Coordinates of C-alpha atoms in Angstrom, one line a residue:
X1 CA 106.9 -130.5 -20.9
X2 CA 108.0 -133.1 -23.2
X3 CA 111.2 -134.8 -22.8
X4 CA 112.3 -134.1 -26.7
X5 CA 111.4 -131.6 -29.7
X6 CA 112.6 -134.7 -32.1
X7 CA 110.6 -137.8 -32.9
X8 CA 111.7 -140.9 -30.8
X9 CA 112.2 -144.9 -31.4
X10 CA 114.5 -146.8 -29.5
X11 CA 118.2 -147.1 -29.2
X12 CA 118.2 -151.1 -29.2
X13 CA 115.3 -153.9 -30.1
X14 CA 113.6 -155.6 -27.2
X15 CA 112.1 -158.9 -27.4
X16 CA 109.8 -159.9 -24.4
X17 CA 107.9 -163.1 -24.0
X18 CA 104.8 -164.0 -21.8
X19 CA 101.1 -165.0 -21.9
X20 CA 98.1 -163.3 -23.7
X21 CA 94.8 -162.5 -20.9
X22 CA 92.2 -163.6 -23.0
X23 CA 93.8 -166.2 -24.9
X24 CA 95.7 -167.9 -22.6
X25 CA 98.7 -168.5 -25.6
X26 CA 102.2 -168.0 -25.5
X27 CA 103.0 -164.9 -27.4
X28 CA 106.3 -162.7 -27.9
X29 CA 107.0 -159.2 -28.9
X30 CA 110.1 -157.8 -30.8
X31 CA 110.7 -154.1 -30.9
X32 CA 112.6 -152.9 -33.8
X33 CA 114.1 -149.0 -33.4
X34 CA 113.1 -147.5 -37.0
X35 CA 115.8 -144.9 -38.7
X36 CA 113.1 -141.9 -40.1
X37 CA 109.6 -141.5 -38.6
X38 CA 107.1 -143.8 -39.6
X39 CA 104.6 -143.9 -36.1
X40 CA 103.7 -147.1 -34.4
X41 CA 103.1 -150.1 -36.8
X42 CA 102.7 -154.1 -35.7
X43 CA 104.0 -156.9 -37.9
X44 CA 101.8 -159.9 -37.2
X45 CA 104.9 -162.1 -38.3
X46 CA 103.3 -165.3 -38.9
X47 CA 101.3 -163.7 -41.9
X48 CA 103.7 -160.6 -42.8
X49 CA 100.5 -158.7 -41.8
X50 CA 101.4 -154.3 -41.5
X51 CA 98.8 -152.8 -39.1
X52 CA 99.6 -149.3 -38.5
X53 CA 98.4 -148.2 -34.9
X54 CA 95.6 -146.3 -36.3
X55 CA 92.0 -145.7 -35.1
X56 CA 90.8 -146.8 -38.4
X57 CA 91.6 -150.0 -38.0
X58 CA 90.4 -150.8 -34.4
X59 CA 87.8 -153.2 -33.4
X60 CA 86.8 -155.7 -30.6
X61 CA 86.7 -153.4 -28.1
X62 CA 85.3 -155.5 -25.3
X63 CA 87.6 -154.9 -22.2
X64 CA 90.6 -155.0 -24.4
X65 CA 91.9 -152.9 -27.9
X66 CA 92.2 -154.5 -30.5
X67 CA 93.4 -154.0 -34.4
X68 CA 91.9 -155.7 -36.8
X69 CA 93.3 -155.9 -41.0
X70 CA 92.9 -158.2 -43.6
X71 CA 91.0 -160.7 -41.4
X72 CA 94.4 -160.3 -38.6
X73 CA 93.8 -159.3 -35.5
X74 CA 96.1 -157.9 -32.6
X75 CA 94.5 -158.0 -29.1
X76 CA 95.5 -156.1 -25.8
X77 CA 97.8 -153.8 -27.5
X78 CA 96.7 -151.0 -24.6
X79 CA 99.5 -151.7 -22.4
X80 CA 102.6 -151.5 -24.7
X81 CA 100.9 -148.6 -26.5
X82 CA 100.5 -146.6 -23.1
X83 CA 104.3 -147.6 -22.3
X84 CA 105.5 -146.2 -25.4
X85 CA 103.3 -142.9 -25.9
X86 CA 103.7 -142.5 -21.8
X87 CA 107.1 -142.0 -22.7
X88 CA 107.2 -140.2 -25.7
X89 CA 108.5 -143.3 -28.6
X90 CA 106.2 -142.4 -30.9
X91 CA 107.9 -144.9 -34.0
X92 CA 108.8 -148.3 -33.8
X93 CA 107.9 -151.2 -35.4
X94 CA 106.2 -153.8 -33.6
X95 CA 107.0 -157.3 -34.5
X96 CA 104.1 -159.6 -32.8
X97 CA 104.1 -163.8 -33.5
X98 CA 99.9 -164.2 -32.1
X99 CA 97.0 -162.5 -31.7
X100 CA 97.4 -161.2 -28.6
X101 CA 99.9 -159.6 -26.8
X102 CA 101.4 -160.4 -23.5
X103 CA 99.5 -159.4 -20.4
X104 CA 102.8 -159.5 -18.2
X105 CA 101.8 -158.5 -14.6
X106 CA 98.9 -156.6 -15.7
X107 CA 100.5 -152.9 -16.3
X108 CA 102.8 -151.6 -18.3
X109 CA 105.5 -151.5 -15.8
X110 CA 107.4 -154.5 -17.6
X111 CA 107.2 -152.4 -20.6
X112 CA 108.3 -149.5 -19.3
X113 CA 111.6 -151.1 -18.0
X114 CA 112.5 -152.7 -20.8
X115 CA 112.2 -149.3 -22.9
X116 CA 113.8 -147.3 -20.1
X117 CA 117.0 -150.0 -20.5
X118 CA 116.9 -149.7 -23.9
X119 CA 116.9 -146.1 -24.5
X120 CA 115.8 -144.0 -27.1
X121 CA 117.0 -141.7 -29.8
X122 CA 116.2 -139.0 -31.6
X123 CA 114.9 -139.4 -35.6
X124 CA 115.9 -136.5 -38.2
X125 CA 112.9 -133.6 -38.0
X126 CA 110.8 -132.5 -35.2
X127 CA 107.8 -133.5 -33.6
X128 CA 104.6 -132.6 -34.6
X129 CA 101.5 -132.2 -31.7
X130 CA 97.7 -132.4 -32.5
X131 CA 96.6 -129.9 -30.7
X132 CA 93.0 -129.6 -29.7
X133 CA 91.3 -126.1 -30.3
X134 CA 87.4 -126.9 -30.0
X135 CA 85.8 -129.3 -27.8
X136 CA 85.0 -132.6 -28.9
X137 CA 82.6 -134.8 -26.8
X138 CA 81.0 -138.4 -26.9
X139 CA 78.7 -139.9 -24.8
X140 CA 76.8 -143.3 -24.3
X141 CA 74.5 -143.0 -21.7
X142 CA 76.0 -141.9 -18.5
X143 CA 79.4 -142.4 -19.3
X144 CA 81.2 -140.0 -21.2
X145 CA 84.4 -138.7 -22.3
X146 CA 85.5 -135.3 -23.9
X147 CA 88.5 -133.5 -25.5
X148 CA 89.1 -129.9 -25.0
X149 CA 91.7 -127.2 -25.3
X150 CA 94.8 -126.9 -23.7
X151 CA 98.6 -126.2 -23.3
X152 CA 99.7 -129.7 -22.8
X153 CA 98.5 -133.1 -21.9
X154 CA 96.2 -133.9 -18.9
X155 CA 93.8 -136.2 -17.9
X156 CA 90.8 -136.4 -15.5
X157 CA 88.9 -139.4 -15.0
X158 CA 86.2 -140.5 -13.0
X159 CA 85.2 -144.3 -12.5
X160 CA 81.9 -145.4 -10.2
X161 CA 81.5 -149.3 -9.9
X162 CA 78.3 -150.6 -7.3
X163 CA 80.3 -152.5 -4.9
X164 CA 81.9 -151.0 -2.1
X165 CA 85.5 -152.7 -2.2
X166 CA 85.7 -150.0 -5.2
X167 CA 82.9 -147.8 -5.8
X168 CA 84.0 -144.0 -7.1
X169 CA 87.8 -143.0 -7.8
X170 CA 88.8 -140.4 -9.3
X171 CA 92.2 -138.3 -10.2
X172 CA 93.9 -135.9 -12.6
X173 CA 97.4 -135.1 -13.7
X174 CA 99.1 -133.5 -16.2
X175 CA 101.0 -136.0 -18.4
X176 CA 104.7 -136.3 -18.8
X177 CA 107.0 -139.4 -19.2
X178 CA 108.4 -138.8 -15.6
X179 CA 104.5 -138.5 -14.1
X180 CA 103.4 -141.8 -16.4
X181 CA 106.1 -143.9 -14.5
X182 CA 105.5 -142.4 -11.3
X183 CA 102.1 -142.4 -11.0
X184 CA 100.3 -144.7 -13.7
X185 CA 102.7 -147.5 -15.4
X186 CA 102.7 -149.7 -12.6
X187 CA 99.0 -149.9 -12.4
X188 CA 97.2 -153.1 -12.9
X189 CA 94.4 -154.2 -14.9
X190 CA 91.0 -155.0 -12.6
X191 CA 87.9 -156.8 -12.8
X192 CA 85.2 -157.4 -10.4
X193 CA 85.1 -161.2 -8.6
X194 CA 81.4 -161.3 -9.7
X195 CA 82.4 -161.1 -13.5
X196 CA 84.7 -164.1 -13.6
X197 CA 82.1 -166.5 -14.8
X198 CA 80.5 -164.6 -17.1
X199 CA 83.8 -163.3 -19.3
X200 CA 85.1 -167.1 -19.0
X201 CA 82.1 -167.9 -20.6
X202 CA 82.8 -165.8 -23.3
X203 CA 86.2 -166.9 -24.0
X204 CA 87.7 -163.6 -22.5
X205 CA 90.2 -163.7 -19.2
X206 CA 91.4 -167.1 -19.5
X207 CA 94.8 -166.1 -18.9
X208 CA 93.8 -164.1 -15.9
X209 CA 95.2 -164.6 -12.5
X210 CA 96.0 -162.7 -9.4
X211 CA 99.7 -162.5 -10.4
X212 CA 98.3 -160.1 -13.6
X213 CA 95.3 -158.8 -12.4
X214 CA 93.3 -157.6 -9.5
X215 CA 90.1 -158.8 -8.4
X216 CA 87.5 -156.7 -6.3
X217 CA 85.2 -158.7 -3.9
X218 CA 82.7 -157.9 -2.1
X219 CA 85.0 -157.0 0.8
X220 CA 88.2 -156.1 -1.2
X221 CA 90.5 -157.0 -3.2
X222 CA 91.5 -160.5 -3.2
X223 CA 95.1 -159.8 -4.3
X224 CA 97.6 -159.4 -1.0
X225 CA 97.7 -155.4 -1.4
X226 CA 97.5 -152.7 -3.6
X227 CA 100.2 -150.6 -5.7
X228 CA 98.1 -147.5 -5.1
X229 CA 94.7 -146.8 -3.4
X230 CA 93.3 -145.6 -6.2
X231 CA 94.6 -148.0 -8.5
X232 CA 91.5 -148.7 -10.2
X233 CA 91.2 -145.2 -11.8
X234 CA 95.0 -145.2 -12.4
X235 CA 95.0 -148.4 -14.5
X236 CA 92.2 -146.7 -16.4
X237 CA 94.3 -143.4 -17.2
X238 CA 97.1 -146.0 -18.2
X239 CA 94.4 -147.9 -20.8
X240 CA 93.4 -144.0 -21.9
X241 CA 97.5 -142.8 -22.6
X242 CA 97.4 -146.2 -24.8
X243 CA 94.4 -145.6 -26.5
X244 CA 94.8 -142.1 -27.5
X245 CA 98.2 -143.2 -29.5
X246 CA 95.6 -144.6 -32.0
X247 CA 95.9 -140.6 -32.9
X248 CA 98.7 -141.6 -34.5
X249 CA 100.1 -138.1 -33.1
X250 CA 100.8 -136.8 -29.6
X251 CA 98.2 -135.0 -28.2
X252 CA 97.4 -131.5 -26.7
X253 CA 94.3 -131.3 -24.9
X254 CA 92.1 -132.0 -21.7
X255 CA 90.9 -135.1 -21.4
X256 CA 87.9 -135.8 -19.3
X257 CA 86.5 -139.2 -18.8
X258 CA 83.6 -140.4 -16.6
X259 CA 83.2 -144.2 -16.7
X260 CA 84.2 -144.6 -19.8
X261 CA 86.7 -147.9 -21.1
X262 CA 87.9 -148.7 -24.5
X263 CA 85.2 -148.0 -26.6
X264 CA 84.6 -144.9 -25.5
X265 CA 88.3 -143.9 -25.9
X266 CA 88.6 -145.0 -29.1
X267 CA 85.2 -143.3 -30.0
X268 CA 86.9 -139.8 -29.0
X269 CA 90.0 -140.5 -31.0
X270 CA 87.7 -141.2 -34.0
X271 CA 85.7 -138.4 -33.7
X272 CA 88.4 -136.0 -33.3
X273 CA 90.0 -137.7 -36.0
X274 CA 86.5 -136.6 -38.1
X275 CA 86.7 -133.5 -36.8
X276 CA 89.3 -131.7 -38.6
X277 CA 87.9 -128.0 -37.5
X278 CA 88.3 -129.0 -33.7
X279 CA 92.3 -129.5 -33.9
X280 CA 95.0 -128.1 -35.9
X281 CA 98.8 -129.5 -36.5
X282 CA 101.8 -127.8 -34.1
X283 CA 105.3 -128.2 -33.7
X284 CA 104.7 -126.0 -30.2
X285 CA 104.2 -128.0 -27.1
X286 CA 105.8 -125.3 -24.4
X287 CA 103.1 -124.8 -21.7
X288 CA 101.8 -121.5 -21.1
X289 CA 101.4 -119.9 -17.3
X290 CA 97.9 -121.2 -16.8
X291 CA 95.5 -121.4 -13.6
X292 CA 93.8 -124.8 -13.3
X293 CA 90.3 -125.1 -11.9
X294 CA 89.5 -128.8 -11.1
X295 CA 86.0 -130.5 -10.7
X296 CA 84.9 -131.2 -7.4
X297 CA 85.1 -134.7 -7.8
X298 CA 88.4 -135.0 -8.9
X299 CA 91.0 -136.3 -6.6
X300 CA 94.1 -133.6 -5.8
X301 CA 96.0 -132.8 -9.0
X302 CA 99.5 -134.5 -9.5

């Protein structure tokens, strides 16, 4: 159930510092609490650039999200966009001085502190849900990824890689900014050890390390443990919380993913987005009493 009825930003700005993955450049990010709702929108401050958080505008989905506007890009804004709709500040703006955002240790954990020591408040009005009535599917391939109704947020996702070190994970849970630090904020982005080469090649990773990443062998993971056992599939909920925001509008709905990544979760926002008879506007986000009847390959229900 959400935490608030009323629109959220923060109670105080927050500036924090680091390095981008990719890029491998210093980069710093200053949030700035708005005083009337205006949703999520980055100020790429070297060029006075506004780029709303907004489908529409994103691009360069290869292992990262990225917005793109007037020939400005913002990369890896995933993690601070899960942080933020995870727990419910659905208006700020974003100030950003680079084209990427900083990776941190790899989740949104950082994030999350910093906004939980900040606080939020409450903005004049009242929230307003886009709630999903019809289903909405795409597909590429074998992977897939689909929207359909329901009294609340929750996820299910599904991930199968061909090594054994990670191979299928799985898990489902209904969404709500206790449950997102709990059980998905402190997960870490992941690659596979065999891929190294090949994204450095490509000018992608360079930032990477074990200190904000973790990397599955052939045998394991390489880093000294694990946050979770399943933290593969978690970190991939945590990319989906921050890519749905590009709805520009909390959502009501199942999600279902199966081996899906950016791309595909951007493709659903857009096509619900197009598809204006498959979702209507509500100010009503109290769950019903409903039964739940989860896919046999989905990990117990949190």
């Amino acid at each position: 159930m959400p935490r608030s009825t009323t629109p959220q930003t923060l109670s105080r700005e927050i500036t924090i510092s680091g390095h981008g993955l990719h890029g491998n450049r210093p980069c710093s990010v200053r949030l700035v609490p708005v005083d009337a709702p205006t949703g999520l929108v980055f100020i790429h401050t070297p060029t006075g650039t506004e780029i709303p958080a907004k489908a529409s505008l994103a691009g360069d989905l290869v292992l990262s999200t990225t917005l793109l506007k007037d020939g400005v890009r913002l990369q890896t804004i995933e993690h601070l966009l899960s942080a933020l709709s995870g727990l419910e500040v659905e208006h700020l703006r974003i100030e950003v001085d680079a084209e990427e955002l900083p990776i941190l240790d790899g989740s949104a954990a950082p994030w999350v502190d910093a906004i939980l020591q900040a606080g939020t408040k409450g903005l004049q009005g009242r929230r307003r849900f886009l709630k999903i009535t019809q289903p909405v599917e795409v597909r590429n391939g074998d992977r897939w990824i689909r929207a359909l109704p329901f009294d609340g947020l929750r996820l299910r996702y599904v991930i199968d890689f061909p090594i054994p070190s990670l191979g299928r994970q799985s898990r489902e849970l209904s969404l709500t900014p206790e449950k997102y630090r709990r059980e998905l904020g402190a997960a870490r982005t992941f690659c596979l050890a065999q891929e190294i080469d090949m994204m450095r090649s490509r000018g992608l990773a360079l930032g990477g390390s074990l200190d904000n990443a973790v990397v599955f062998g052939a045998d394991g993971p390489l880093n000294d443990s694990l946050r979770f056992e399943d933290e593969a599939v978690r970190h991939k909920m945590l990319d989906l919380v921050g890519d749905l925001a590009l709805l520009g509008a909390p959502l009501l709905g199942l999600v279902e993913a199966h081996a899906a990544g950016h791309a595909l979760h951007v493709a659903l926002v857009q096509a619900i987005l197009a598809s204006p008879n498959c979702w209507e506007w509500t100010e009503n986000a109290e769950p019903a009493n409903v039964q739940f009847f989860f896919h046999p390959l989905v990990a117990q229900p949190a």
